[in-house]
Amino acid sequence: MNQFIKETGLICFIAFFLSLLTWCFHPDTPNFHKNDLEEGSILLKTALQSNERVLWVDARSKENFENDHIPGAVLLNEDNWEYLLAKFMEKWKQDFKVIVYCDSQSCKTSKYVAQRLQDELQLENIYTLHGGWQTWMIEQNQ
Amino acid sequence: MADMDDRAKPINIFFIVLRVGIGGLFIISGTMKILDPLKFLAAIETFHLLPYSIAYIVAYFLPWVETISGLALILNKGQKSALIILTTLITIFIIALVLSWGRGLDIVCGCFGHPKSLKTNYPLILIRNFAILTVLILILTRNKRRSL
């Protein structure tokens, strides 16, 4: 029994120490406070409560988009930028709030797409969805 | 006596292969979660079982417990403790899955770090985890019998 406690304690201690190191040095450490936002991000709750009309932009793969997406979203990723941008322009209007999302908080694609839209079209009212598609799924499950 | 030893060998080899295989599986599973803690955290959140702060700690701590326990199995050091830890973890996960299924949630398994599909195939996930649990119990039982 003593041996079991010692071994289990050792495994847990090593795991704790290594998890602390991971938390300190991992480049994609999430915020401890759930709603700490990065610059240019928007919470789903805020987006849904907004009085402005929202144009959702899905930056994930075509396969994921076709599997499921936020209702009314347009697909826009760097795989087929020119073609998909034309589709985006068909739906976009000056007074829309554009919100780009990808898989989750760790996914960087939405930031690249949002930045590219800002650079190429000089869009100002553009954000990335904090938590991405997974935050939408969690919201739908509630 | 020599014949009995010879007959015992294939079964010894079988259990060594099982032990190393299952240890390797947990190392891979744990490592994938360590590499992307944010994604694993999001997966935990889809279960709606833990407050965010606890889920945050679990997202960092649990993958390392998994990986180290897997390593312990392969190296045959602290095998019994590693088996009990992993059996406990899998059991808790199976209970969480059943609860989520009962609540009709569409969860993200996060089992191997990067879910391919966001649609939950509960039967498949449960069968897979029950199979892993069975192997762990098998090895644990064999070890117990050999130590008696």
Short mmCIF file of C-alpha atoms in Angstrom, two decimals, chain A residues 3-5 7-8 11-16 18-20 22-23 26 28-34 60 64 67-68 103-107 133-134 137-138 141-142, chain B residues 34-39 41-43 45-46 48 52-53 56-57 60-61 64-65 68-69 72 78-79 81-82 84-85 104-108 115-119:
data_model
loop_
_atom_site.label_atom_id
_atom_site.label_comp_id
_atom_site.label_asym_id
_atom_site.label_seq_id
_atom_site.Cartn_x
_atom_site.Cartn_y
_atom_site.Cartn_z
CA GLN A 3 4.57 1.56 -2.37
CA PHE A 4 1.36 2.33 -4.27
CA ILE A 5 0.95 5.69 -2.48
CA GLU A 7 4.41 5.72 -6.82
CA THR A 8 1.08 7.49 -7.35
CA ILE A 11 3.49 10.36 -10.89
CA CYS A 12 1.20 13.17 -9.73
CA PHE A 13 4.10 15.33 -8.54
CA ILE A 14 6.01 14.97 -11.83
CA ALA A 15 2.79 15.61 -13.78
CA PHE A 16 2.09 18.72 -11.70
CA LEU A 18 5.54 19.44 -15.98
CA SER A 19 2.05 20.89 -16.34
CA LEU A 20 3.27 24.04 -14.58
CA THR A 22 3.76 23.75 -19.95
CA TRP A 23 1.49 26.51 -18.63
CA HIS A 26 3.40 27.02 -24.08
CA ASP A 28 -0.87 29.13 -26.92
CA THR A 29 -1.70 29.29 -23.23
CA PRO A 30 -5.38 30.18 -22.90
CA ASN A 31 -6.48 32.94 -20.58
CA PHE A 32 -7.30 31.78 -17.07
CA HIS A 33 -10.21 34.18 -17.03
CA LYS A 34 -12.60 32.87 -19.60
CA ARG A 60 -12.45 26.70 -41.59
CA ASN A 64 -16.08 21.49 -42.02
CA ASN A 67 -20.69 19.66 -42.34
CA ASP A 68 -22.10 22.48 -40.22
CA ASP A 103 -12.32 25.94 -35.05
CA SER A 104 -11.45 27.16 -31.59
CA GLN A 105 -9.50 29.71 -29.58
CA SER A 106 -6.20 28.10 -30.55
CA CYS A 107 -6.89 28.38 -34.28
CA TRP A 133 -16.80 27.42 -33.74
CA GLN A 134 -16.54 25.44 -30.51
CA MET A 137 -21.41 24.65 -30.30
CA ILE A 138 -21.28 25.10 -26.54
CA ASN A 141 -25.95 22.92 -26.32
CA GLN A 142 -27.19 25.21 -23.55
CA ILE B 34 -0.12 18.65 -24.13
CA LEU B 35 0.67 20.18 -27.54
CA ASP B 36 -2.71 21.92 -27.75
CA PRO B 37 -4.10 22.64 -24.26
CA LEU B 38 -6.52 25.22 -25.61
CA LYS B 39 -8.25 22.69 -27.81
CA LEU B 41 -9.83 22.84 -22.68
CA ALA B 42 -12.52 23.60 -25.25
CA ALA B 43 -13.26 19.85 -25.49
CA GLU B 45 -16.01 22.56 -21.74
CA THR B 46 -18.36 20.83 -24.18
CA HIS B 48 -20.58 21.10 -19.16
CA TYR B 52 -14.01 26.84 -16.23
CA SER B 53 -11.24 27.25 -13.63
CA TYR B 56 -8.42 24.87 -17.05
CA ILE B 57 -6.32 23.03 -14.44
CA TYR B 60 -2.91 21.01 -18.21
CA PHE B 61 -2.57 18.38 -15.49
CA TRP B 64 0.78 14.79 -18.19
CA VAL B 65 -0.69 12.21 -15.79
CA ILE B 68 3.71 9.67 -17.47
CA SER B 69 1.46 6.72 -16.57
CA ALA B 72 5.53 3.91 -16.54
CA GLY B 78 5.38 1.68 -10.98
CA GLN B 79 3.18 -0.42 -13.22
CA SER B 81 0.04 2.58 -9.77
CA ALA B 82 0.02 3.57 -13.43
CA ILE B 84 -4.85 2.07 -11.31
CA ILE B 85 -4.50 5.75 -12.29
CA GLY B 104 -28.24 15.06 -25.30
CA LEU B 105 -25.05 17.10 -25.58
CA ASP B 106 -22.98 17.26 -28.73
CA ILE B 107 -19.55 16.95 -27.21
CA VAL B 108 -16.05 17.08 -28.56
CA PRO B 115 -11.29 15.94 -33.12
CA LYS B 116 -11.88 15.22 -36.80
CA SER B 117 -15.61 15.61 -36.56
CA LEU B 118 -17.70 17.81 -34.37
CA LYS B 119 -20.63 15.39 -34.47
#
